[in-house]
Coordinates of C-alpha atoms in Angstrom, one line a residue:
Chain A
X1 CA -28.6 11.5 -14.1
X2 CA -26.9 9.2 -16.5
X3 CA -28.0 5.6 -16.4
X4 CA -26.8 2.5 -18.3
X5 CA -28.7 -0.6 -19.1
X6 CA -27.3 -3.8 -20.5
X7 CA -29.4 -6.0 -22.7
X8 CA -28.9 -9.3 -24.5
X9 CA -29.5 -13.0 -24.3
X10 CA -28.9 -14.6 -21.0
X11 CA -28.0 -17.9 -22.5
X12 CA -25.5 -18.5 -25.3
X13 CA -24.4 -21.9 -26.7
X14 CA -20.7 -22.8 -26.8
X15 CA -18.8 -21.7 -29.9
X16 CA -21.4 -19.1 -30.6
X17 CA -21.2 -15.3 -30.3
X18 CA -22.2 -13.4 -27.2
X19 CA -23.8 -10.0 -28.1
X20 CA -24.7 -7.3 -25.6
X21 CA -25.8 -3.7 -25.9
X22 CA -25.5 -0.9 -23.4
X23 CA -28.1 1.8 -23.7
X24 CA -27.2 5.2 -22.3
X25 CA -30.0 7.3 -21.0
X26 CA -30.1 10.7 -19.2
X27 CA -27.0 11.9 -21.0
X28 CA -25.0 11.8 -24.2
X29 CA -22.6 9.1 -25.2
X30 CA -20.5 11.7 -26.9
X31 CA -17.4 13.0 -25.1
X32 CA -16.7 9.8 -23.1
X33 CA -14.9 6.5 -23.1
X34 CA -17.2 3.5 -22.4
X35 CA -16.2 0.1 -21.1
X36 CA -17.2 -3.5 -20.6
X37 CA -16.3 -5.6 -17.6
X38 CA -17.3 -9.1 -16.5
X39 CA -17.4 -11.0 -13.2
X40 CA -17.4 -14.8 -13.3
X41 CA -19.3 -16.4 -10.4
X42 CA -17.4 -15.8 -7.1
X43 CA -14.5 -14.1 -8.8
X44 CA -13.1 -10.6 -9.2
X45 CA -13.9 -8.2 -12.0
X46 CA -12.2 -8.5 -15.4
X47 CA -11.8 -5.6 -17.8
X48 CA -12.8 -6.6 -21.3
X49 CA -12.1 -3.3 -23.1
X50 CA -13.1 0.2 -23.8
X51 CA -14.4 2.3 -26.7
X52 CA -14.4 6.0 -27.3
X53 CA -17.5 7.6 -28.7
X54 CA -15.5 8.3 -31.8
X55 CA -15.0 4.5 -32.3
X56 CA -11.4 4.0 -31.2
X57 CA -11.0 1.0 -28.9
X58 CA -8.6 -1.0 -26.7
X59 CA -9.2 -4.6 -25.6
X60 CA -7.7 -6.8 -22.9
X61 CA -5.0 -8.9 -24.6
X62 CA -6.4 -12.0 -23.1
X63 CA -9.7 -11.5 -25.0
X64 CA -8.5 -9.4 -27.9
X65 CA -8.8 -12.1 -30.6
X66 CA -12.5 -12.7 -29.8
X67 CA -13.8 -9.2 -29.0
X68 CA -15.3 -6.5 -31.1
X69 CA -16.8 -3.3 -29.6
X70 CA -18.8 -0.7 -31.5
X71 CA -20.6 2.5 -30.7
X72 CA -23.8 3.9 -32.2
X73 CA -24.0 7.6 -31.3
X74 CA -27.3 8.1 -33.1
X75 CA -29.0 5.7 -30.7
X76 CA -26.8 6.6 -27.7
X77 CA -25.6 3.0 -27.2
X78 CA -22.6 0.8 -27.5
X79 CA -22.1 -2.9 -28.0
X80 CA -20.0 -5.9 -27.2
X81 CA -19.5 -9.0 -29.3
X82 CA -17.5 -11.9 -27.9
X83 CA -17.1 -14.9 -30.3
X84 CA -16.3 -18.5 -29.9
X85 CA -17.6 -18.6 -26.3
X86 CA -17.0 -21.4 -23.8
X87 CA -18.2 -22.1 -20.3
X88 CA -15.4 -19.9 -19.0
X89 CA -17.2 -16.9 -20.5
X90 CA -20.1 -17.4 -18.1
X91 CA -20.3 -14.2 -16.0
X92 CA -22.2 -11.1 -15.1
X93 CA -21.4 -8.5 -17.7
X94 CA -21.3 -4.8 -16.9
X95 CA -21.0 -1.7 -19.0
X96 CA -19.6 1.4 -17.5
X97 CA -18.7 5.0 -18.2
X98 CA -15.2 6.5 -17.7
X99 CA -16.6 9.7 -16.4
X100 CA -14.0 10.9 -13.9
X101 CA -10.7 12.3 -15.1
X102 CA -7.6 13.0 -13.0
X103 CA -4.1 13.5 -14.2
X104 CA -5.0 12.2 -17.6
X105 CA -6.5 9.0 -16.3
X106 CA -10.2 8.1 -16.5
X107 CA -12.2 6.2 -13.9
X108 CA -15.6 4.5 -14.0
X109 CA -18.3 6.5 -12.2
X110 CA -21.5 5.1 -13.7
X111 CA -22.2 1.4 -14.1
X112 CA -25.1 -0.6 -15.5
X113 CA -26.8 -3.1 -13.2
X114 CA -25.2 -6.0 -15.0
X115 CA -26.6 -8.9 -17.0
X116 CA -25.9 -12.6 -16.3
X117 CA -24.8 -14.5 -19.3
X118 CA -24.5 -18.3 -19.1
X119 CA -22.7 -20.3 -21.8
X120 CA -24.3 -23.7 -22.0
X121 CA -25.7 -26.1 -24.6
Chain B
X1 CA -0.1 -7.6 -16.5
X2 CA -0.2 -5.9 -13.1
X3 CA -1.4 -8.2 -10.4
X4 CA -3.2 -6.6 -7.4
X5 CA -3.1 -8.4 -4.0
X6 CA -5.6 -7.3 -1.3
X7 CA -5.5 -8.0 2.4
X8 CA -7.0 -9.2 4.5
X9 CA -9.4 -11.4 2.5
X10 CA -12.1 -10.8 5.1
X11 CA -12.6 -8.3 7.9
X12 CA -15.2 -8.6 10.7
X13 CA -15.7 -5.5 12.7
X14 CA -18.3 -3.7 14.9
X15 CA -20.1 -0.5 14.1
X16 CA -18.0 2.5 15.0
X17 CA -14.7 0.8 14.5
X18 CA -12.2 1.6 11.8
X19 CA -11.4 -0.7 8.8
X20 CA -8.0 -0.6 7.2
X21 CA -7.8 -2.4 3.8
X22 CA -4.6 -2.9 1.9
X23 CA -3.9 -3.2 -1.9
X24 CA -0.5 -4.1 -3.2
X25 CA 0.5 -4.0 -6.9
X26 CA 3.1 -6.2 -8.6
X27 CA 4.6 -3.1 -10.3
X28 CA 4.2 0.6 -9.9
X29 CA 0.9 2.0 -10.9
X30 CA 1.9 5.5 -9.9
X31 CA -1.2 7.1 -8.2
X32 CA -3.6 5.6 -10.7
X33 CA -5.6 3.5 -8.3
X34 CA -9.3 3.3 -7.5
X35 CA -11.4 1.7 -4.8
X36 CA -14.9 0.3 -5.4
X37 CA -17.6 -1.0 -3.1
X38 CA -19.8 -3.8 -4.3
X39 CA -22.8 -5.1 -2.4
X40 CA -24.4 -8.4 -3.2
X41 CA -26.3 -8.4 -6.5
X42 CA -25.2 -4.8 -7.2
X43 CA -22.8 -3.1 -9.6
X44 CA -19.6 -1.6 -8.2
X45 CA -19.7 1.9 -6.8
X46 CA -16.7 4.2 -7.2
X47 CA -15.4 5.4 -3.8
X48 CA -11.9 6.6 -4.3
X49 CA -10.0 7.5 -7.5
X50 CA -6.4 8.7 -8.0
X51 CA -5.5 6.9 -4.8
X52 CA -6.9 9.5 -2.5
X53 CA -9.8 11.5 -4.1
X54 CA -13.3 10.8 -2.9
X55 CA -15.9 10.4 -5.6
X56 CA -19.0 12.5 -5.7
X57 CA -21.3 11.8 -2.8
X58 CA -18.9 9.5 -0.9
X59 CA -18.9 10.3 2.8
X60 CA -15.7 11.6 4.4
X61 CA -15.5 8.4 6.4
X62 CA -13.9 6.8 3.4
X63 CA -10.3 7.8 2.7
X64 CA -7.5 6.5 0.5
X65 CA -3.8 6.8 0.5
X66 CA -0.6 5.5 -1.1
X67 CA 1.3 5.6 -4.3
X68 CA 3.5 3.3 -6.4
X69 CA 2.8 -0.2 -5.2
X70 CA 1.1 0.2 -1.8
X71 CA -2.3 1.6 -1.2
X72 CA -4.7 1.8 1.7
X73 CA -8.5 2.3 2.0
X74 CA -9.6 3.4 5.5
X75 CA -13.2 3.4 6.6
X76 CA -13.7 5.1 9.9
X77 CA -16.8 5.0 12.1
X78 CA -18.1 1.9 10.4
X79 CA -21.8 1.7 9.8
X80 CA -23.9 -1.4 9.1
X81 CA -24.4 -0.4 5.5
X82 CA -20.7 -0.5 4.9
X83 CA -20.9 -4.3 4.7
X84 CA -19.7 -5.1 1.2
X85 CA -16.8 -6.4 -0.8
X86 CA -14.2 -3.7 -1.6
X87 CA -12.0 -3.9 -4.7
X88 CA -9.0 -2.0 -5.7
X89 CA -8.4 -1.3 -9.4
X90 CA -5.3 0.0 -11.2
X91 CA -5.4 2.2 -14.3
X92 CA -1.6 2.7 -14.4
X93 CA -0.8 -0.1 -16.8
X94 CA -2.9 -1.8 -19.5
X95 CA -4.6 -4.1 -19.1
X96 CA -6.4 -2.5 -16.2
X97 CA -6.9 -5.0 -13.4
X98 CA -8.7 -5.5 -10.2
X99 CA -7.7 -7.1 -6.9
X100 CA -9.6 -10.2 -5.5
X101 CA -11.4 -8.0 -3.0
X102 CA -11.7 -7.7 0.8
X103 CA -15.0 -8.7 2.3
X104 CA -16.0 -6.4 5.2
X105 CA -18.6 -7.7 7.6
X106 CA -20.1 -5.4 10.1
X107 CA -21.5 -7.5 12.9

């Protein structure tokens, strides 16, 4: 059974870079698209972007200028970097797998448990 | 971007009753809509994808319908463990977006 685990600092200072890694266990990172989402306190989920195991990626236009995603197939993990963070970036960050395919569209079927990231000095 | 509106915001029902949740999109998403269940402190769980297809392991009590801009999630024979927030998500247009959620309380 595939499991995802996010890791990274829980506290980031304003203007610095938020860095998170999602480790994939119980299955291979190859063959799938992988994504990052976040959920600010008391609010709905927001899509940050996705990355294919080959390295191609798409980002939410609202965050595109500050986001970089990467994939490390040898270590079965993928990563998120969000630079120039502010308090508005405080959220629970989730990684997920696009594992279900229907009519050419993928849906997320496996999620990490989430990691809380607070932006504060 | 495609804005999703969910109604009602909250729903309070008794075990055994039926919950009907609505999700409306600001533009057509064809049939590319999913429903997720999220319990407090947990990650979302995929219930329905492609508007009407149950995900693996999801009980038949959960059903989805709709296309274009109007979608419905129906939960029949409610059980106490169905208490959660339910989000719709569209994958018809980038960026993919989520609705604000419907909180279902089983009293």
